[in-house]
GROMACS .gro file of C-alpha atoms in nm:
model
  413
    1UNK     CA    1  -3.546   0.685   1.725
    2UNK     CA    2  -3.617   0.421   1.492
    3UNK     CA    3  -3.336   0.491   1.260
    4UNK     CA    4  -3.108   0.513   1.577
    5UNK     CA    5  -3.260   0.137   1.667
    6UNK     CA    6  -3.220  -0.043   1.329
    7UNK     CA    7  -2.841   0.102   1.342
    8UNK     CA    8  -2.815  -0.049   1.714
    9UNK     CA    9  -2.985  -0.389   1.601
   10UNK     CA   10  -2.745  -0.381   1.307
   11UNK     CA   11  -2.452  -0.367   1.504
   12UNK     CA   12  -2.564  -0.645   1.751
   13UNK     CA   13  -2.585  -0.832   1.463
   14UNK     CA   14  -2.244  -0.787   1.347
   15UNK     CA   15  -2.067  -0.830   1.627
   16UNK     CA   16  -2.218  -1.183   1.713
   17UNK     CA   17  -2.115  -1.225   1.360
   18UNK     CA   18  -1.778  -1.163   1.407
   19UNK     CA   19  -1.739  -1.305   1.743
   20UNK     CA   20  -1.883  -1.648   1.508
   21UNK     CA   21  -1.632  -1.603   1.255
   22UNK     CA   22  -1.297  -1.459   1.389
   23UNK     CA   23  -1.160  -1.679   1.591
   24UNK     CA   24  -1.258  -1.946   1.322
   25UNK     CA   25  -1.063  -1.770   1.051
   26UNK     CA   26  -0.751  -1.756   1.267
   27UNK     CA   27  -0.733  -2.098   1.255
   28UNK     CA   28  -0.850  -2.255   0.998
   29UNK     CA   29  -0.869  -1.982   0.734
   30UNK     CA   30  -1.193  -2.063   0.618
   31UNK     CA   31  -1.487  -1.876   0.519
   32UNK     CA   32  -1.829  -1.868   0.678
   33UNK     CA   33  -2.105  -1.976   0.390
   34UNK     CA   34  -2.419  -1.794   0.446
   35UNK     CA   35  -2.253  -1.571   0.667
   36UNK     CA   36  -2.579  -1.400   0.748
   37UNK     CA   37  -2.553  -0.999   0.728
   38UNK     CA   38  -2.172  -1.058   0.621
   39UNK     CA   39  -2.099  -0.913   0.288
   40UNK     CA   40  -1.847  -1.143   0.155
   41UNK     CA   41  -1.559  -0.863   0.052
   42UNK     CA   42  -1.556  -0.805   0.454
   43UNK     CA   43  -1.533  -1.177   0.548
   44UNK     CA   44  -1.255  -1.232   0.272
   45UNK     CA   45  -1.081  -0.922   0.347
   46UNK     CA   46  -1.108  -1.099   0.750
   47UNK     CA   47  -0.945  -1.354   0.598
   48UNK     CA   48  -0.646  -1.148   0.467
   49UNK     CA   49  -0.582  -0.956   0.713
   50UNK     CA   50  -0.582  -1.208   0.962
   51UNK     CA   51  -0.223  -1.295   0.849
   52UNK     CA   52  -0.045  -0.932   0.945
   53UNK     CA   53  -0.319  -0.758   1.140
   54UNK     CA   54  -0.419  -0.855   1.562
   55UNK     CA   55  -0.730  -0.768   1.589
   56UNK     CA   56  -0.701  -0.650   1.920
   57UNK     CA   57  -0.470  -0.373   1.845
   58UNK     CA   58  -0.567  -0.075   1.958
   59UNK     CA   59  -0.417   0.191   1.657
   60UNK     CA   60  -0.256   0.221   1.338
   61UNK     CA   61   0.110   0.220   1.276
   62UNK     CA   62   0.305   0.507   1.199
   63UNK     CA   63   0.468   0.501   0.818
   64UNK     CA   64   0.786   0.714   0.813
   65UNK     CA   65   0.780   0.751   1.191
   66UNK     CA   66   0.408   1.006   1.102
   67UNK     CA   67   0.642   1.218   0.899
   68UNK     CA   68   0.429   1.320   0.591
   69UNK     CA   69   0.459   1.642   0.566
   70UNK     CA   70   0.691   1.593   0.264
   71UNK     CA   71   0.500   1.319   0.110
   72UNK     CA   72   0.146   1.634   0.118
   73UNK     CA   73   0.348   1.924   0.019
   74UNK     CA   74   0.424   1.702  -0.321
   75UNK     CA   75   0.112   1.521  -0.323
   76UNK     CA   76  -0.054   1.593  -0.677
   77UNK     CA   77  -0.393   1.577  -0.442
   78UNK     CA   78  -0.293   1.875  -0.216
   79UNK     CA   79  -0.391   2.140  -0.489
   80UNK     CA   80  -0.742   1.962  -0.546
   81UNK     CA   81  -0.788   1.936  -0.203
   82UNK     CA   82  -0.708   2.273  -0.080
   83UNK     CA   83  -0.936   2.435  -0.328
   84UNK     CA   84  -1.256   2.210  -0.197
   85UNK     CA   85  -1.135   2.246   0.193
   86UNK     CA   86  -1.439   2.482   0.270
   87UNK     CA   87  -1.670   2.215   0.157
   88UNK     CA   88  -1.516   1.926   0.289
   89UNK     CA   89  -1.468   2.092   0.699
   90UNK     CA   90  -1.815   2.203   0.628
   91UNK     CA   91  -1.976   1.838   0.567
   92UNK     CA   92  -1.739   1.751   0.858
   93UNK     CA   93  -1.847   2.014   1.078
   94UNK     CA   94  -2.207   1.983   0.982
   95UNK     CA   95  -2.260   1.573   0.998
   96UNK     CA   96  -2.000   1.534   1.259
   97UNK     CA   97  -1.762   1.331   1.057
   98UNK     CA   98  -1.385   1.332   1.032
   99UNK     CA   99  -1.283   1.368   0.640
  100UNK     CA  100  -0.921   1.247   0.560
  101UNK     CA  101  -0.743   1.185   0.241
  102UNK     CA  102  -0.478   0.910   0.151
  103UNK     CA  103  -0.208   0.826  -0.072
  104UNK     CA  104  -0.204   0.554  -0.289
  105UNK     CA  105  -0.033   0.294  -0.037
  106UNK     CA  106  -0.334   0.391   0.244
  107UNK     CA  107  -0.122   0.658   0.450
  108UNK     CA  108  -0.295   0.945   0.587
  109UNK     CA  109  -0.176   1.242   0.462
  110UNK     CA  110  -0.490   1.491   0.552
  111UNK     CA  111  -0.783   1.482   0.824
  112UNK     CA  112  -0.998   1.770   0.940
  113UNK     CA  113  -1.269   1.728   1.183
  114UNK     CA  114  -1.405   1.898   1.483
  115UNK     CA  115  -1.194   1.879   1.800
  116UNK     CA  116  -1.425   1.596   1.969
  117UNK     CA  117  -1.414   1.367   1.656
  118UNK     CA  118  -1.076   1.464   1.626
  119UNK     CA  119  -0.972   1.330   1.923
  120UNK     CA  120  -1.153   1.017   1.864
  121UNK     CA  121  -0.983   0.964   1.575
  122UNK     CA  122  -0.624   1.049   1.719
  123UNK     CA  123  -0.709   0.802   1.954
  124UNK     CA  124  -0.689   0.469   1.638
  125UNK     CA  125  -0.427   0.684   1.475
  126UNK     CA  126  -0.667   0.811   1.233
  127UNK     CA  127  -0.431   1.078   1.201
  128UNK     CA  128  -0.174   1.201   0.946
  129UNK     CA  129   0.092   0.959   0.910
  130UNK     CA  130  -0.089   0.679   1.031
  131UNK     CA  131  -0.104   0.318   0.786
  132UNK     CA  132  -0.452   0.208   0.666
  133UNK     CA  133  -0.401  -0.068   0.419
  134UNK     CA  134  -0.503  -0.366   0.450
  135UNK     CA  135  -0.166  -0.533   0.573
  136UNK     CA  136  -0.165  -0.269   0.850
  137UNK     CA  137  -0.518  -0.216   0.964
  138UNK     CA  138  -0.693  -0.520   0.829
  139UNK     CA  139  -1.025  -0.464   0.687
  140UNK     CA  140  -1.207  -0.062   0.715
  141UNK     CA  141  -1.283   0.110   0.387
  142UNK     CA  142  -1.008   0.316   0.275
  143UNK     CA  143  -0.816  -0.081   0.214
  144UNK     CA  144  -1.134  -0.183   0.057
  145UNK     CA  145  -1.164   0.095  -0.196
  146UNK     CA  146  -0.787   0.064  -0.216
  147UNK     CA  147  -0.828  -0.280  -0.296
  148UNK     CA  148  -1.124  -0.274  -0.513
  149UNK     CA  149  -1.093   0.068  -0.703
  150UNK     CA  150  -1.464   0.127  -0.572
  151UNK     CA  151  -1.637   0.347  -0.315
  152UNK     CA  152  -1.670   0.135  -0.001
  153UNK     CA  153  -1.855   0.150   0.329
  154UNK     CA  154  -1.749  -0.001   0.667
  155UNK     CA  155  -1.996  -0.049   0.961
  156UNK     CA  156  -1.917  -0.098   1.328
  157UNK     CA  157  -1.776  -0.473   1.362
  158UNK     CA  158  -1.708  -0.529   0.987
  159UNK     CA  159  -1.412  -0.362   1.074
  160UNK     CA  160  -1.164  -0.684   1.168
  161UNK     CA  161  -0.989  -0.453   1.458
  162UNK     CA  162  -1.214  -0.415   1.746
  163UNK     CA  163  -1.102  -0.097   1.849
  164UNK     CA  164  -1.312   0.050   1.512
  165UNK     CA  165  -1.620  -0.172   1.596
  166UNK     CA  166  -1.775   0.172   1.728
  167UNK     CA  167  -1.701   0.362   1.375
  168UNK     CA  168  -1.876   0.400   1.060
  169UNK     CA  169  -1.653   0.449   0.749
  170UNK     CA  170  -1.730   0.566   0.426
  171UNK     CA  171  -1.454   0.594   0.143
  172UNK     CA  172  -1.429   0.658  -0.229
  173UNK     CA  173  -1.070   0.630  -0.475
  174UNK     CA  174  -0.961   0.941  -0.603
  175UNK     CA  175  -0.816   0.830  -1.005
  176UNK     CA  176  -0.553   1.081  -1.163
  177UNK     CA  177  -0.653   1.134  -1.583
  178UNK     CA  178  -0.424   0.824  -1.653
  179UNK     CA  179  -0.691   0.619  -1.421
  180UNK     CA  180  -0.463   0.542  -1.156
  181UNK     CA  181  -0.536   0.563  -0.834
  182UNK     CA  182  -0.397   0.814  -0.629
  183UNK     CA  183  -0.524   0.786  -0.287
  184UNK     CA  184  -0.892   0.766  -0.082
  185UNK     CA  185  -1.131   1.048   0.018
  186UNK     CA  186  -1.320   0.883   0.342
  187UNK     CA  187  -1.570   0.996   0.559
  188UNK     CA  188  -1.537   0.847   0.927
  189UNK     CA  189  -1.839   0.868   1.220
  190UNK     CA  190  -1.957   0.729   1.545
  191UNK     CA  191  -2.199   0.406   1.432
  192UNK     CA  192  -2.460   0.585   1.529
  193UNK     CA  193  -2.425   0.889   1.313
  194UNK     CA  194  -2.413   0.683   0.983
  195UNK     CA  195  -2.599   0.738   0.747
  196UNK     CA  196  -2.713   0.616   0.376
  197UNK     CA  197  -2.642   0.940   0.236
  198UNK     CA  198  -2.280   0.983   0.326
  199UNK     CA  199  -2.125   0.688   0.060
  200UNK     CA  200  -2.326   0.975  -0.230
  201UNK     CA  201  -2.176   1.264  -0.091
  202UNK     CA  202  -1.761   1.106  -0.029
  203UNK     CA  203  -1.801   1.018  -0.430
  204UNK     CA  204  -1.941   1.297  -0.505
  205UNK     CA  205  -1.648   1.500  -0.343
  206UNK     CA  206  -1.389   1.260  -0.495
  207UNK     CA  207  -1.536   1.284  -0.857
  208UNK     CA  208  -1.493   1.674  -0.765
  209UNK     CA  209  -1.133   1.592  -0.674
  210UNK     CA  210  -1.075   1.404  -0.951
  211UNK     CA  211  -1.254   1.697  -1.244
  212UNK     CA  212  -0.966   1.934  -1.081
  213UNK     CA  213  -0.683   1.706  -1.118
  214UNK     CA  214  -0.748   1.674  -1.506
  215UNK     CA  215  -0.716   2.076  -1.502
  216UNK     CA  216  -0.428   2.106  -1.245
  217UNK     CA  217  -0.161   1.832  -1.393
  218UNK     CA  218  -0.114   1.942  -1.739
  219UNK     CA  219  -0.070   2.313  -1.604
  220UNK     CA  220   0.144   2.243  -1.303
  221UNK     CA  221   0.485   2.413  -1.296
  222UNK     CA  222   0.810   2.129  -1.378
  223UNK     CA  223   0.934   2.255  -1.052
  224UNK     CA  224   0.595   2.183  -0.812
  225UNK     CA  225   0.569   1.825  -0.984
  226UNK     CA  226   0.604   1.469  -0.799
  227UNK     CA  227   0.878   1.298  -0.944
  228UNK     CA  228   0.818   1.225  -1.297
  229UNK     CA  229   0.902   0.861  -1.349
  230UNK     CA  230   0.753   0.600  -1.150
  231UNK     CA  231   0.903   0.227  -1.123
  232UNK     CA  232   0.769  -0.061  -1.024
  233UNK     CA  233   0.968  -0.389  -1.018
  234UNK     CA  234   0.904  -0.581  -0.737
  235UNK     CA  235   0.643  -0.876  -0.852
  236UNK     CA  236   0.512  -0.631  -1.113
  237UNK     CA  237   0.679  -0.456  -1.397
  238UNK     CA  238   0.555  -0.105  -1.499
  239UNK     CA  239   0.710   0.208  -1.571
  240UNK     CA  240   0.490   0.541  -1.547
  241UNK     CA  241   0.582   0.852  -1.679
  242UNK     CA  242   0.371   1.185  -1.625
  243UNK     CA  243   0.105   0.899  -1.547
  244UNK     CA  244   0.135   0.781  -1.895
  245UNK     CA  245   0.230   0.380  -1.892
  246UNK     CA  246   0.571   0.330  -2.126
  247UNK     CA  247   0.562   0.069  -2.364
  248UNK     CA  248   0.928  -0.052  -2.250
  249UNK     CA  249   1.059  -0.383  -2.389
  250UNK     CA  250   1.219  -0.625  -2.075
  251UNK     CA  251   1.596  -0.507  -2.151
  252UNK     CA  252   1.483  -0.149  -2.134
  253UNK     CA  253   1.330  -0.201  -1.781
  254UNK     CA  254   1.635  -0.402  -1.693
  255UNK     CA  255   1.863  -0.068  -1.770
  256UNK     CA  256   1.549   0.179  -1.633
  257UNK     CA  257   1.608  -0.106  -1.321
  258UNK     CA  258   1.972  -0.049  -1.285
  259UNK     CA  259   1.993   0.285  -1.293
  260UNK     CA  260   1.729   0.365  -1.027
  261UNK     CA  261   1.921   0.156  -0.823
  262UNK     CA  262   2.268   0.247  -0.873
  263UNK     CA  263   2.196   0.647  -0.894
  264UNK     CA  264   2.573   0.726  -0.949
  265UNK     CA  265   2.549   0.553  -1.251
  266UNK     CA  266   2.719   0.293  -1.505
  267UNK     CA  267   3.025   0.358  -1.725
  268UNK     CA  268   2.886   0.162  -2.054
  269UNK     CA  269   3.136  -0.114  -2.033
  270UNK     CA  270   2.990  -0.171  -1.699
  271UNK     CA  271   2.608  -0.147  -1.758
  272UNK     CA  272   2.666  -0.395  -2.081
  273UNK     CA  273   2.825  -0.650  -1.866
  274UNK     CA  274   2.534  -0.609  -1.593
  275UNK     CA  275   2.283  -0.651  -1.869
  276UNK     CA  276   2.467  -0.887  -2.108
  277UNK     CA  277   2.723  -1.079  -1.925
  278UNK     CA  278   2.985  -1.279  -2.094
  279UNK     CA  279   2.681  -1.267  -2.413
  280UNK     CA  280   2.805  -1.155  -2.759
  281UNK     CA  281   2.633  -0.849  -2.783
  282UNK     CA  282   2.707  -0.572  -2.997
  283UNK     CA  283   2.781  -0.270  -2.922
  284UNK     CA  284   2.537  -0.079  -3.111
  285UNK     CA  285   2.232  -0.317  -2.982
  286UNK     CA  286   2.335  -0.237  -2.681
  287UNK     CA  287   2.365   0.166  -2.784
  288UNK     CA  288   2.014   0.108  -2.952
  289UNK     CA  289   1.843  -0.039  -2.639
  290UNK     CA  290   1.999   0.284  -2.439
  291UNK     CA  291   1.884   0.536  -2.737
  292UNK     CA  292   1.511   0.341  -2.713
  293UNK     CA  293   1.505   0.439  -2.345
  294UNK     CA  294   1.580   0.777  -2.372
  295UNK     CA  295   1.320   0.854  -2.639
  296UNK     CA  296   1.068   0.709  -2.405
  297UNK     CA  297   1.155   0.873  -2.109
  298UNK     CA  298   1.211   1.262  -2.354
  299UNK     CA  299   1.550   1.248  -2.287
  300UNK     CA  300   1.648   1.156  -1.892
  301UNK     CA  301   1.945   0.940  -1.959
  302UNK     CA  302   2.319   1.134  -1.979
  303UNK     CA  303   2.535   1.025  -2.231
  304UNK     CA  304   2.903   0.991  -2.107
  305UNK     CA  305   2.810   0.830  -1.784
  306UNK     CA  306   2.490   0.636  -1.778
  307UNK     CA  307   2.303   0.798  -1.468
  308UNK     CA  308   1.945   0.905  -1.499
  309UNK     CA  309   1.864   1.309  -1.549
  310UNK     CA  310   1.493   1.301  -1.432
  311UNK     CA  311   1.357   1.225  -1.103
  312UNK     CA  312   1.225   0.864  -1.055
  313UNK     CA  313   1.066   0.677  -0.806
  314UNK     CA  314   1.087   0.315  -0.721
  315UNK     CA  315   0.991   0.085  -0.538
  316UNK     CA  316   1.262  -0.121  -0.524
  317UNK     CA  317   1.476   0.151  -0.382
  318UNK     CA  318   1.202   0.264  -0.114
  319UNK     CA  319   1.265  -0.118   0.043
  320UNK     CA  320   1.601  -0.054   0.069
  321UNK     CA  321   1.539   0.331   0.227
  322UNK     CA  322   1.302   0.165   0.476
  323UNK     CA  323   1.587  -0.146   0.584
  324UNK     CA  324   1.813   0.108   0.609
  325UNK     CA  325   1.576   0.327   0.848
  326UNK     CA  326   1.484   0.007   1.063
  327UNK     CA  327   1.176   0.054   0.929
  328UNK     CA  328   1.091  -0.317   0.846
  329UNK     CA  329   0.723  -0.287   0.857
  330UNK     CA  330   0.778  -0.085   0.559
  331UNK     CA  331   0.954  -0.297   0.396
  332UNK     CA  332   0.793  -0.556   0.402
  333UNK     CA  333   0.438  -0.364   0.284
  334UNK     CA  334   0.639  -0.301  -0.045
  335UNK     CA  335   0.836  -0.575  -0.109
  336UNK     CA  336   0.543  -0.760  -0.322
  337UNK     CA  337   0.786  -1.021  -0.519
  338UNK     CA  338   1.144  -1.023  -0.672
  339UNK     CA  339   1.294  -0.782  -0.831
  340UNK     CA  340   1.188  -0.828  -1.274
  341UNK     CA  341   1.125  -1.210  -1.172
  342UNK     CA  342   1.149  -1.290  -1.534
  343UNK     CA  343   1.498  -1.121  -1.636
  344UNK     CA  344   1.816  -1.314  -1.650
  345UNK     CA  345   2.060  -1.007  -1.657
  346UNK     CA  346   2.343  -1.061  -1.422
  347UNK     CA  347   2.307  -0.717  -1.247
  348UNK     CA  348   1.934  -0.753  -1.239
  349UNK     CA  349   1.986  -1.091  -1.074
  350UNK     CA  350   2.261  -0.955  -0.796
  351UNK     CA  351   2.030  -0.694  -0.715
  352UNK     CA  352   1.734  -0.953  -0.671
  353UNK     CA  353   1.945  -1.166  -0.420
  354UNK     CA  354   2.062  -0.864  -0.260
  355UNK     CA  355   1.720  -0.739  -0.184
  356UNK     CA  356   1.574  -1.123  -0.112
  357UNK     CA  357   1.853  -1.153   0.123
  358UNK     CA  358   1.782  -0.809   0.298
  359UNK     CA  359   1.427  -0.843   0.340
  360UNK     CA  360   1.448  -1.177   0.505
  361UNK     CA  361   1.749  -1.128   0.751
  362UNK     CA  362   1.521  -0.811   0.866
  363UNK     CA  363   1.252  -1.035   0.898
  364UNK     CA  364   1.470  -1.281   1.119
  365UNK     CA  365   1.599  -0.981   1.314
  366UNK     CA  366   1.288  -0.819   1.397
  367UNK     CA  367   1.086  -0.916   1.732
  368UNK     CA  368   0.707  -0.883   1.568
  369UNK     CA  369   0.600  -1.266   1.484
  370UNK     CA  370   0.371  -1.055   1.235
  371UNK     CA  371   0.655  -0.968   1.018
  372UNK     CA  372   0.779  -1.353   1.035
  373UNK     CA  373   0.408  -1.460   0.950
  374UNK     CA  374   0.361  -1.221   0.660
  375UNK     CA  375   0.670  -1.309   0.516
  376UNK     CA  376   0.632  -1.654   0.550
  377UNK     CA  377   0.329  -1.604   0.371
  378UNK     CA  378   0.575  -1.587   0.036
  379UNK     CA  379   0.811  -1.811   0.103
  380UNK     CA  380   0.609  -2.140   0.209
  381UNK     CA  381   0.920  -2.381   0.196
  382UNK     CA  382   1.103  -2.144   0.439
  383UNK     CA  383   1.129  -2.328   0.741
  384UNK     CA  384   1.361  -2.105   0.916
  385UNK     CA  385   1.113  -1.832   0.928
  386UNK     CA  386   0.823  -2.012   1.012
  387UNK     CA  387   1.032  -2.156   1.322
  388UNK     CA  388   1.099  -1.778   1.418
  389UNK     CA  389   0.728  -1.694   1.412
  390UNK     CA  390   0.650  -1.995   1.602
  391UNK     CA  391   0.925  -1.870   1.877
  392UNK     CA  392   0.756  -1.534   1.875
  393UNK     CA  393   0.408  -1.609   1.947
  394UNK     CA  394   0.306  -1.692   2.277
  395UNK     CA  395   0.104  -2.013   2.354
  396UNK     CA  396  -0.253  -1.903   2.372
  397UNK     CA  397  -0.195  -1.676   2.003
  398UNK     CA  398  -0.388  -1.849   1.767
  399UNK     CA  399  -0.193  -1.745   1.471
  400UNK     CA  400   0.067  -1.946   1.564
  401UNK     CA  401  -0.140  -2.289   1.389
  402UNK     CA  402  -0.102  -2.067   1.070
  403UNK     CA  403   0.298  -2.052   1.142
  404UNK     CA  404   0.297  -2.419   1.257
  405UNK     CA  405   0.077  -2.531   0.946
  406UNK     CA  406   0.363  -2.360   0.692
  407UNK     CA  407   0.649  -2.521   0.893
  408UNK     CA  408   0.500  -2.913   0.896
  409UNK     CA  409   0.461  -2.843   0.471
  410UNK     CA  410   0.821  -2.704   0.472
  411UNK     CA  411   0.960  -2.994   0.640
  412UNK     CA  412   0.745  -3.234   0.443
  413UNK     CA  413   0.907  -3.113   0.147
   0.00000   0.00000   0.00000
């Protein structure tokens, strides 16, 4: 009884707490100082999230309309996973917790728990398919461990979505050998279930998650493999293959770049003018740049037609896949900056405006003032946008000062 008390007590406490400090956030943004029992990763998190996420919704959103079946089935967790299964529905079964595991980008791709849990948990969308980053969700554990690279615990109304204030969350990163993260192992409970023990045992489990992946991915069959090239060149620029970072120079990610994006290919007179221009380049720099590239990526490039031989992923591309779904929720979670802000290549550059251009008219399309404020959140002197948020939020919505705020500064300017 007294452990069931200081839990109840607890949670009193943090929901006058967040009562104080919500509706505060929402309109001024700031940040409570001596925010009694507030840790301050929750209240800045708050803070965050307060820009995409209501915090009176009552579920998660879907990713890729809870389609994720694919996404598992290539998951380089699944293996890992399926060999500790026993133990993980057994600390479900036995504690009365729901276990899930997520990808990288916070979508469930696994959850086992008994059927009454279960259901509680199919009831926030704490379900396969369903989005749990921070943009999505707002502040619980699996963004926070996301986020932070750490194991992370979430109590009752540190959650920013009231519809979790009766849930206790406990979470842990799951790194591949390269150190990347891969996904989240979490624990979830009823508040008054928690308890101390359950943040040892989730890293315990992921530290035995991550022992079998440095076994399982040097021994894993070519054909069983996630794609082996992963791109990133939207507001970052990395290049990961086999979950080894390349050392690429910038003109070698501008032709990586290209051809994820143009999968048909480039005759070399045409890649050399998308990379060069009307530039005097030669034509064996140019053949040396290509040759670089292929030694880094063990081959991967054909020779005749520039098209790329190995499978890549990119992010770049998945914003276009989700515009072209409709899917601009999606979208607008990857789209983190332009397209290799840095390079001056004239295909590069097309690309970039193509994808700015896409992103926003979606934006401007779409009937969610969240997408309007999130966006706007990146483009400050974008008055258009800010006006379409301001149209889409009703009177009493107090995210609309944050909209209003952005458009007086745009106009100022």
């Amino acid at each position: 009884m007294g452990r069931r008390s200081d839990l109840r007590r607890r949670r009193a406490g943090l929901e006058d707490e967040w009562s104080r400090w919500v509706p505060r956030l929402k309109v001024a943004g700031t940040l409570p100082i001596g925010g009694g029992s507030l840790r301050q990763e929750v209240t800045e998190s708050w803070a965050r999230s307060l820009t995409s996420v209501d915090p009176g919704r009552d579920s998660a959103s879907v990713a890729d309309g809870g389609a994720v079946h694919r996404l598992w089935s290539g998951s380089p967790l699944r293996g890992p996973v399926d060999g500790l299964a026993d133990e993980l529905r057994s600390v479900a079964d036995d504690a009365g917790f729901v276990t899930a595991v997520t990808d990288e980008s916070g979508t469930i791709l696994w959850t086992y728990g008994g059927q009454a849990m279960r259901r509680r948990a199919e009831w926030v969308n704490f379900a396969p398919g369903g989005r749990w980053d921070e943009e999505a969700m707002g502040t619980n554990a699996v963004s926070l461990a996301l986020r932070t690279g750490r194991p992370s615990t979430v109590f009752s109304a540190e959650h920013l979505v009231t519809a979790l204030h009766g849930w206790a969350c406990y979470c842990a990163p799951i790194h591949g050998p390269d150190g990347h993260v891969l996904g989240v192992l979490d624990l979830s409970t009823t508040w008054d279930r928690s308890h101390p023990l359950a943040i040892s045992t989730v890293r315990g489990l992921a530290s035995a998650i991550e022992a079998e992946l440095r076994t399982e991915l040097p021994l894993r069959p070519p054909e069983d493999r996630l794609p082996q090239l992963r791109l990133n060149c939207l507001g970052t620029e990395k290049a990961v293959r086999d979950g080894v970072p390349l050392l690429l120079r910038p003109r070698q990610l501008e032709i990586l770049t290209l051809l994820a994006l143009e999968p048909d290919g480039y005759t070399p007179d045409r890649l050399r003018e998308a990379l060069y221009g009307d530039r005097a380049v030669t034509a064996s720099t140019f053949k040396a740049e290509i040759s670089h590239l292929r030694r880094a990526l063990g081959g991967g490039i054909a020779t005749r037609r520039y098209t790329l031989t190995t499978p890549v992923s990119c992010d770049a591309v998945d914003v276009l896949r989700a515009l072209e779904s409709g899917d601009t929720e999606t979208a607008l979670r990857l789209y983190r900056g332009p397209l290799l802000a840095r390079s001056e290549a004239p295909g590069i550059e097309e690309w970039r405006t193509h994808l700015e251009v896409a992103v926003r008219e979606a934006v401007l399309a779409s009937t969610r003032p969240e997408h309007a404020l999130r966006y706007g959140g990146r483009a400050p002197y974008d008055a258009e946008v800010h006006e379409h948020a301001l149209r889409l939020f009703g009177p009493a919505d107090a995210r609309r000062a944050i909209a209003a705020g952005r458009l007086t500064t745009a106009l100022r300017d």
